[in-house]
Short mmCIF file of C-alpha atoms and ligand atoms in Angstrom, two decimals:
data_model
loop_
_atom_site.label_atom_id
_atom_site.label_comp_id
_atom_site.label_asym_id
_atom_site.label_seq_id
_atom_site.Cartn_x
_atom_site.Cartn_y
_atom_site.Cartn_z
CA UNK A 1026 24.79 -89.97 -150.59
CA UNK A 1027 21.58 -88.36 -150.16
CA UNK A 1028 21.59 -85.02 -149.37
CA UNK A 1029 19.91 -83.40 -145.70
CA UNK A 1030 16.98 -82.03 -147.82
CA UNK A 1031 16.82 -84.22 -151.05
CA UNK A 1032 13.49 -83.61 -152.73
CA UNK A 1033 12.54 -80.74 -151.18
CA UNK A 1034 12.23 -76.87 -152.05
CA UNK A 1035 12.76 -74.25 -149.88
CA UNK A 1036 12.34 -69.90 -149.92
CA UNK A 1037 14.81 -68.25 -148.12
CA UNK A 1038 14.25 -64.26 -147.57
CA UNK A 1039 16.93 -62.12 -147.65
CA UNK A 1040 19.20 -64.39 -149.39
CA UNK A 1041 20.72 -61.99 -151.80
CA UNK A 1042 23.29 -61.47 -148.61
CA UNK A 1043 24.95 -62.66 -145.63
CA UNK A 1044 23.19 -65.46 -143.67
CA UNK A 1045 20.61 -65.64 -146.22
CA UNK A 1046 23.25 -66.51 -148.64
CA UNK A 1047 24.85 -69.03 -146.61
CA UNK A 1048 21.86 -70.62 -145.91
CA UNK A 1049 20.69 -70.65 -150.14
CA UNK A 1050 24.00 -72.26 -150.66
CA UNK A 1051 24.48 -75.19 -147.37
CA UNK A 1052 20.41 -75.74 -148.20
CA UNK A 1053 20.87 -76.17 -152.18
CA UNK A 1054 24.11 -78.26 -151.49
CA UNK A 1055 22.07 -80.47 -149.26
CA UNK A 1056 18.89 -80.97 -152.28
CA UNK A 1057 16.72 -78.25 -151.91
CA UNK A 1058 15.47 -76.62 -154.82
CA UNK A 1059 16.00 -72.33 -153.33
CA UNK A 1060 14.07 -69.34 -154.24
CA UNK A 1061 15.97 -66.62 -153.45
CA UNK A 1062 13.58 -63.99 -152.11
CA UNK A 1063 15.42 -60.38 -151.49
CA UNK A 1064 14.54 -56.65 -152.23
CA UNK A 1065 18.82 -56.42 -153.49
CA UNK A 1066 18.26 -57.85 -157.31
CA UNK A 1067 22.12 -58.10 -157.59
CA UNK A 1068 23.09 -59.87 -154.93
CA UNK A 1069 20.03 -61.92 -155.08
CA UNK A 1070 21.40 -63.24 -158.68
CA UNK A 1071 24.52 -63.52 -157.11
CA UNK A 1072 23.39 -65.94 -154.61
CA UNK A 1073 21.67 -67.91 -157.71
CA UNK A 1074 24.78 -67.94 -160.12
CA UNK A 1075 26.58 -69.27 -156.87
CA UNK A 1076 24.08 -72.08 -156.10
CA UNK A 1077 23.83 -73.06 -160.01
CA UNK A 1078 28.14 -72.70 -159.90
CA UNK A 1079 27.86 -75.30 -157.05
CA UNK A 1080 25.67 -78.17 -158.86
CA UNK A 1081 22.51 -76.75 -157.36
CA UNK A 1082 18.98 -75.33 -158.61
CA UNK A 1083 17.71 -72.24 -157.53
CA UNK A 1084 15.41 -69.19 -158.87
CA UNK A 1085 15.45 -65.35 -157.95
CA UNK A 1086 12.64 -63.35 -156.79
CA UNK A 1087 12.65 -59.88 -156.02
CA UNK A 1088 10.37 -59.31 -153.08
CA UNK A 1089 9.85 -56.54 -149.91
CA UNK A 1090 8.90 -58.50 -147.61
CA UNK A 1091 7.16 -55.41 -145.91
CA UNK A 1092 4.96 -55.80 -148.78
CA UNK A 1093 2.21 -58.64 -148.03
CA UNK A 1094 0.98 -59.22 -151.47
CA UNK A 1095 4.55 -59.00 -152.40
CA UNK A 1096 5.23 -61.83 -150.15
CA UNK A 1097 2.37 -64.01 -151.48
CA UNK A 1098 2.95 -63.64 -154.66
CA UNK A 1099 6.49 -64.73 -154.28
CA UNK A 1100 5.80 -67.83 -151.96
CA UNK A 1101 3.18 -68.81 -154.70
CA UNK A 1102 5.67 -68.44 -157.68
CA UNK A 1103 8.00 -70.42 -155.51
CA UNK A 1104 5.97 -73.24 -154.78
CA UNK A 1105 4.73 -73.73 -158.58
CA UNK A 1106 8.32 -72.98 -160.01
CA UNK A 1107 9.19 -76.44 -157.91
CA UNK A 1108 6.37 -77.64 -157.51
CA UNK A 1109 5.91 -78.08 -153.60
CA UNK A 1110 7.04 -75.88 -151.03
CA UNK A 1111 8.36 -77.40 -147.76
CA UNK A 1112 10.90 -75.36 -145.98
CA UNK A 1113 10.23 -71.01 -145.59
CA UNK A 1114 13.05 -69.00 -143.96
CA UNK A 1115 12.36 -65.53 -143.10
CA UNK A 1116 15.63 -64.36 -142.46
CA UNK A 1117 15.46 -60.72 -144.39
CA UNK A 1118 16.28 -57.99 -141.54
CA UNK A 1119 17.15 -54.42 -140.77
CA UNK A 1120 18.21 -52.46 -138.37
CA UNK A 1121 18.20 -48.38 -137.62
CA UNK A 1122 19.97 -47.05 -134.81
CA UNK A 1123 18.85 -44.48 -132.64
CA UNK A 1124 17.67 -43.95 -128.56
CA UNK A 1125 13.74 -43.74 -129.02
CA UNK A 1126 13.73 -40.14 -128.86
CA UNK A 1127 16.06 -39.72 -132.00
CA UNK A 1128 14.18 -42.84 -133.99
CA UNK A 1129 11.98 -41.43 -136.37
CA UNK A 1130 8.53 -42.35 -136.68
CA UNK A 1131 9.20 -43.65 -140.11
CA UNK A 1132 12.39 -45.99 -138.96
CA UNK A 1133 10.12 -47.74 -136.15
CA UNK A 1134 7.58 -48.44 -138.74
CA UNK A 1135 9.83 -49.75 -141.25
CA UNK A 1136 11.69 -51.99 -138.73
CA UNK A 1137 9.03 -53.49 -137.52
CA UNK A 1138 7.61 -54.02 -141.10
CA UNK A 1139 10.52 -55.98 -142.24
CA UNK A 1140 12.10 -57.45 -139.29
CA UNK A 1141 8.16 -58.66 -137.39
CA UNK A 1142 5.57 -58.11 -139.76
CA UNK A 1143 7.75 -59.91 -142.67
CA UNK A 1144 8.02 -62.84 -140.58
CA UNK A 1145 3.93 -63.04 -140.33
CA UNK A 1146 3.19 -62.45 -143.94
CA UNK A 1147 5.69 -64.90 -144.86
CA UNK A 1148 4.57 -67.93 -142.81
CA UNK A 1149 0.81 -66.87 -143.28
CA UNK A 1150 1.03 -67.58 -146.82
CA UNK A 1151 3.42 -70.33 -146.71
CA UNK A 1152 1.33 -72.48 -144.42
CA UNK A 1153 -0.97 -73.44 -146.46
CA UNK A 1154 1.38 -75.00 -149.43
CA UNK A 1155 3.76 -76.62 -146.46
CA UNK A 1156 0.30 -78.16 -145.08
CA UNK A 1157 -0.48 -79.80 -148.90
CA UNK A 1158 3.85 -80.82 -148.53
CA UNK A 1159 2.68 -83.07 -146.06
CA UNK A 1160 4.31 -80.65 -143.42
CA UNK A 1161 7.24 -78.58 -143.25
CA UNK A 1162 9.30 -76.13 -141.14
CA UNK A 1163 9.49 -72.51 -140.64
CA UNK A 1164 12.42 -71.12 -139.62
CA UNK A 1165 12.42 -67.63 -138.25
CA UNK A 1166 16.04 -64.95 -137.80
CA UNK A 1167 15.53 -63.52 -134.84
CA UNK A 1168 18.73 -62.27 -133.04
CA UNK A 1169 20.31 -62.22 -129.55
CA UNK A 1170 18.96 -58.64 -129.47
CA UNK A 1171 15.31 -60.27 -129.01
CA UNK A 1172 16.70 -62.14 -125.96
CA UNK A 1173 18.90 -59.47 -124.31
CA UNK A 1174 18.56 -55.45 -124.72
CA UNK A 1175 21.07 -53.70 -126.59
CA UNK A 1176 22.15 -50.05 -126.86
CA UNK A 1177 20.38 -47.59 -129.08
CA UNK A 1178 18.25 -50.03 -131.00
CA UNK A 1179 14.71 -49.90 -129.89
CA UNK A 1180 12.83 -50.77 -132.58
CA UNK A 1181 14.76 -53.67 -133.85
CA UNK A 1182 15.08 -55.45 -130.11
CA UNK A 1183 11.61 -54.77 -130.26
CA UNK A 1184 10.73 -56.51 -133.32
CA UNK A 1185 13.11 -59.58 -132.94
CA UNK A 1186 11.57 -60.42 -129.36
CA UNK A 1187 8.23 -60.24 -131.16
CA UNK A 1188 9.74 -62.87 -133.85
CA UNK A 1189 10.49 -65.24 -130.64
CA UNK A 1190 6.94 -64.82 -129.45
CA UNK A 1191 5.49 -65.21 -133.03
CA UNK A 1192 7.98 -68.30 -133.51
CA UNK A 1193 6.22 -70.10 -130.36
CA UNK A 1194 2.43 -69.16 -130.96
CA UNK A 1195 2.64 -70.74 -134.47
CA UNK A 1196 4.05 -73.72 -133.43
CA UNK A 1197 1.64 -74.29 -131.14
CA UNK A 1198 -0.98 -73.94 -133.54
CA UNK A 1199 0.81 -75.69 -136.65
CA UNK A 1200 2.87 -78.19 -134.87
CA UNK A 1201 -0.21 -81.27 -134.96
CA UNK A 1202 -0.28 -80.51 -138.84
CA UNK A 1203 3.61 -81.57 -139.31
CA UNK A 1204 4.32 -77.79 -139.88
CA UNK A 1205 7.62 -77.27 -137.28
CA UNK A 1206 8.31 -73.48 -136.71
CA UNK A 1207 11.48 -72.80 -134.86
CA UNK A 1208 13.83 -69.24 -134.21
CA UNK A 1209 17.55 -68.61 -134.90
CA UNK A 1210 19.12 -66.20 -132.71
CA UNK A 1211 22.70 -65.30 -133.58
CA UNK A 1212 24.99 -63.08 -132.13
CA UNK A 1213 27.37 -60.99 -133.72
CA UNK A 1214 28.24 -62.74 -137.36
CA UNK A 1215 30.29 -61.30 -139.80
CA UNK A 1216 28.07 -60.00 -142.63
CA UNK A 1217 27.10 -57.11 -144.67
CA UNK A 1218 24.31 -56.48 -142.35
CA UNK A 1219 27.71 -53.99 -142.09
CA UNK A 1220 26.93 -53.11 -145.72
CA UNK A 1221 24.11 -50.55 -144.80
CA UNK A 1222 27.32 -49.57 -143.09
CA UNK A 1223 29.32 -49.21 -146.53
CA UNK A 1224 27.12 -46.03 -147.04
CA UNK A 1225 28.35 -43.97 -144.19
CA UNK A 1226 31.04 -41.68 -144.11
CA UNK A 1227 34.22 -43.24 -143.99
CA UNK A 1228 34.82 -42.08 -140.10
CA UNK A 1229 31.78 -43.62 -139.07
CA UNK A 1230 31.64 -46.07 -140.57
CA UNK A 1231 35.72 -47.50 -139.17
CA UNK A 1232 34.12 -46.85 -135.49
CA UNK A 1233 30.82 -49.11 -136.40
CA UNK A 1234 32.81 -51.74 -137.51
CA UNK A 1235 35.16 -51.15 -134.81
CA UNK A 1236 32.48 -51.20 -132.12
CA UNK A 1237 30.72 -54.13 -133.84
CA UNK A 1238 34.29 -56.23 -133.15
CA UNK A 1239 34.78 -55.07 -130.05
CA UNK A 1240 31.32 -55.99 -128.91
CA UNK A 1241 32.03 -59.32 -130.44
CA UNK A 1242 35.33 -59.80 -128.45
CA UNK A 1243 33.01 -59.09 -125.68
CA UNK A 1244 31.07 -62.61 -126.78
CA UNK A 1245 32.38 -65.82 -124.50
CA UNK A 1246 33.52 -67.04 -127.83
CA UNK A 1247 35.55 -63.67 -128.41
CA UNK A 1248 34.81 -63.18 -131.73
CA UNK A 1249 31.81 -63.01 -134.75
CA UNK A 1250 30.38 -65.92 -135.98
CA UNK A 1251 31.18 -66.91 -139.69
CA UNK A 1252 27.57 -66.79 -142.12
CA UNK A 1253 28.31 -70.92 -142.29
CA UNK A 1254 27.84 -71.28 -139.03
CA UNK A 1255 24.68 -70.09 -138.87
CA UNK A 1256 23.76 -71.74 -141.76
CA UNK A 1257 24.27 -75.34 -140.35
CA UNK A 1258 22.05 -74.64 -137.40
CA UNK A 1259 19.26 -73.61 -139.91
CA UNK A 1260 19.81 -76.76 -141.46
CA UNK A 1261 19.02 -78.41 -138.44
CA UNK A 1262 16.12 -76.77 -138.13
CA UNK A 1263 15.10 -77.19 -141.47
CA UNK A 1264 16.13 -81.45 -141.23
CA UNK A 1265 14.45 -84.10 -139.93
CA UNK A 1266 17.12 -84.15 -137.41
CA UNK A 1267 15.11 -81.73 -135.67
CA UNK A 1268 11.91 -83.42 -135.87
CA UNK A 1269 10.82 -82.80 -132.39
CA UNK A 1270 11.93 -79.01 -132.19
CA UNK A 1271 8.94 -77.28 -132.04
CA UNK A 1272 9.03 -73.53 -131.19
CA UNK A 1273 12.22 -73.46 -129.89
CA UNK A 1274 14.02 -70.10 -130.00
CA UNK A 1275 17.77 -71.70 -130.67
CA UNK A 1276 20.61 -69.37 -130.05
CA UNK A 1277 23.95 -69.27 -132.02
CA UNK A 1278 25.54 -66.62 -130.26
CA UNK A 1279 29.25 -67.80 -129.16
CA UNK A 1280 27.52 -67.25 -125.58
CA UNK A 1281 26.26 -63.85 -126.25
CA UNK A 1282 22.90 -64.17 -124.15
CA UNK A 1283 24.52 -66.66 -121.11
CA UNK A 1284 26.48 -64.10 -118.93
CA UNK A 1285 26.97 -60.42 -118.39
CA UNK A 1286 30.61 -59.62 -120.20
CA UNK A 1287 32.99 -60.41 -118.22
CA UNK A 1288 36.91 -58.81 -118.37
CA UNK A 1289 39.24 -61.53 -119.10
CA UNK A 1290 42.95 -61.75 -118.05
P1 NAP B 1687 22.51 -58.55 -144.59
O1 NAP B 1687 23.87 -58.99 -144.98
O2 NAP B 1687 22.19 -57.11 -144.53
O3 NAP B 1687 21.48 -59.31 -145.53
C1 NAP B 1687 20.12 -59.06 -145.45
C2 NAP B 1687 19.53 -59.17 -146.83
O4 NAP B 1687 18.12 -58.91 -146.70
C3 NAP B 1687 20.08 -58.13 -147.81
O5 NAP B 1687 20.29 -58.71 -149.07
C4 NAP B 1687 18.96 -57.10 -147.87
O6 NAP B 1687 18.86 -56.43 -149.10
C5 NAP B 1687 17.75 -57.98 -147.68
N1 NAP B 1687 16.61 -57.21 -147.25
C6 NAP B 1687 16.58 -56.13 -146.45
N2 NAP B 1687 15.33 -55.69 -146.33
C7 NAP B 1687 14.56 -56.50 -147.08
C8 NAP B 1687 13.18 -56.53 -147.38
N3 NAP B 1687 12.34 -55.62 -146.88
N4 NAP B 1687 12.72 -57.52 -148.18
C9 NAP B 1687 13.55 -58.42 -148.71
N5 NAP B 1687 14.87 -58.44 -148.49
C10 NAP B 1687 15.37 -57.48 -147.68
O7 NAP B 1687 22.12 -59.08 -143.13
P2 NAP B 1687 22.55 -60.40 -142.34
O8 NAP B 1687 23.58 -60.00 -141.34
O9 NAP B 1687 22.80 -61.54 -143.25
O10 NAP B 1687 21.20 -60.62 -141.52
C11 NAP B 1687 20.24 -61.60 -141.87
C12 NAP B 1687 19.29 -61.77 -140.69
O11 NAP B 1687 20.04 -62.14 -139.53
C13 NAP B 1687 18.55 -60.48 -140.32
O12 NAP B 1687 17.23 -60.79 -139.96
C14 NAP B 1687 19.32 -59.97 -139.12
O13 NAP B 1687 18.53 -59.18 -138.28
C15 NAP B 1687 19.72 -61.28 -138.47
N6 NAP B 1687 20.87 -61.16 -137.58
C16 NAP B 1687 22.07 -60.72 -138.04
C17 NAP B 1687 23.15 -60.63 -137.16
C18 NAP B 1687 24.50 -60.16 -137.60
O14 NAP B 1687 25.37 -59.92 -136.72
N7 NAP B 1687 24.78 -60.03 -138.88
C19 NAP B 1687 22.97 -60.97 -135.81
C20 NAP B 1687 21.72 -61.40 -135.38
C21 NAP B 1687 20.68 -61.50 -136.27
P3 NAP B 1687 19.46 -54.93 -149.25
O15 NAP B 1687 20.92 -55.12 -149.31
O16 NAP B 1687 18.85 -54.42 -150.52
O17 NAP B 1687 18.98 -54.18 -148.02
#
């Protein structure tokens, strides 16, 4: 049987890890040829060894995506490595904790580099080779954190409601053209997003990860989402099952952004 996205190729940022990764691998399983955009050369390779070990075809590219000409250059490569682009996910993201006084200067900037800024540079040069695809889709990781506020993360809640608004003004301008641009926003999901985490001191880092699962217990769904699950709703976005999705800033948050946290039992 044909596969979701037979024929077509696809650049996923940030794939070298997490959700990107899941996404590289459901996407490649489903036809899509994958450029693997990610600043993480190792993991990025990773993600390609795994696509290739799975019966699919995909390239790396190592790429900032806070770096525009970066970013063009890579979407180019990608385009005439397959031959056509059709599908762009801009999914690379950080985050830096810290109440606005404590954020440095230098953290805000870089946030909002990678996590809004990224997102522009990415479909700005991708438009144009979707547009000669006949059309295509955009799909933007934003995060429940651009819906609701969260503690002690200015800069990123910040930056991922930007990537809402963003999501919806291009659509409105690309959506006549056959060029669908759409938001993810998941809640907690259980990734190395943590990994940054891997660097702290062994103290803190046990009481981020045991904050990060108790904030997820706090979820309706009362627990993190797995990578794959957030994976098939970019697929959605990515398929012509979603054909008339334009804009839309879908949430896969186990209920995160529906109701203040209620104590159960
Ligand atoms: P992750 O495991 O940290 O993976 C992110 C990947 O992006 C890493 O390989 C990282 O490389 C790469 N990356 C970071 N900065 C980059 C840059 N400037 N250019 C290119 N690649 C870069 O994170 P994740 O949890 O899968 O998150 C993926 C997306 O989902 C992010 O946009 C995040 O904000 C969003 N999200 C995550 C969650 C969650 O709970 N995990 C919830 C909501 C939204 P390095 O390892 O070298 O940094």
């Amino acid at each position: 049987m044909a596969g979701k996205l037979e024929g077509k190729a696809a650049v996923i940022t940030g794939a070298g890890s997490g959700i990107g990764r899941a996404i590289a691998l459901r996407f490649a399983r489903e036809g899509a040829a994958v450029t693997v955009a990610d600043l993480d050369a190792a993991g990025g390779e990773t993600t390609v060894a795994q696509v290739e070990a799975d019966g699919g075809r995909a390239r790396f590219v190592a790429c900032d995506v806070a770096d525009s000409a970066a970013v063009r250059t890579t979407i180019d490569a990608a385009a005439a490595a397959f031959g056509r682009l059709d599908i762009l996910v801009n999914n690379a993201g950080i985050g830096v904790t810290g109440r606005a006084e404590d954020l440095s200067i230098e953290d805000w900037n870089r946030v909002i580099a990678v996590d809004l800024s990224g997102v522009f540079y990415g479909a700005k040069y991708a438009i144009p080779h979707l547009r000669r695809a006949g059309g295509g889709a955009i799909i933007n990781v934003s995060s429940a954190f651009g819906i609701v506020a969260a503690p002690e993360v200015p800069a990123y809640c910040a930056a991922k409601g930007g990537v809402i608004m963003l999501t919806r003004q291009l659509a409105v301008d690309y959506a006549r053209e056959g060029i669908r641009v759409n938001a993810l926003c998941p809640g907690y999901v259980a990734t190395d997003m943590g990994g940054r985490r891997a660097a702290l001191p062994p103290r803190q880092r046990d009481a981020a990860n045991a904050r990060r699962e108790a904030n997820a217990a706090l979820q309706p769904i009362g627990r993190q989402a797995h990578p794959d699950e957030i994976a098939a709703a970019a697929l959605y976005l990515a398929s012509d099952e979603s054909s008339f999705v334009v804009g839309a800033a879908l949430c896969v948050d186990g209920g995160e952004t529906i109701s203040f946290p209620h104590l159960f039992g």
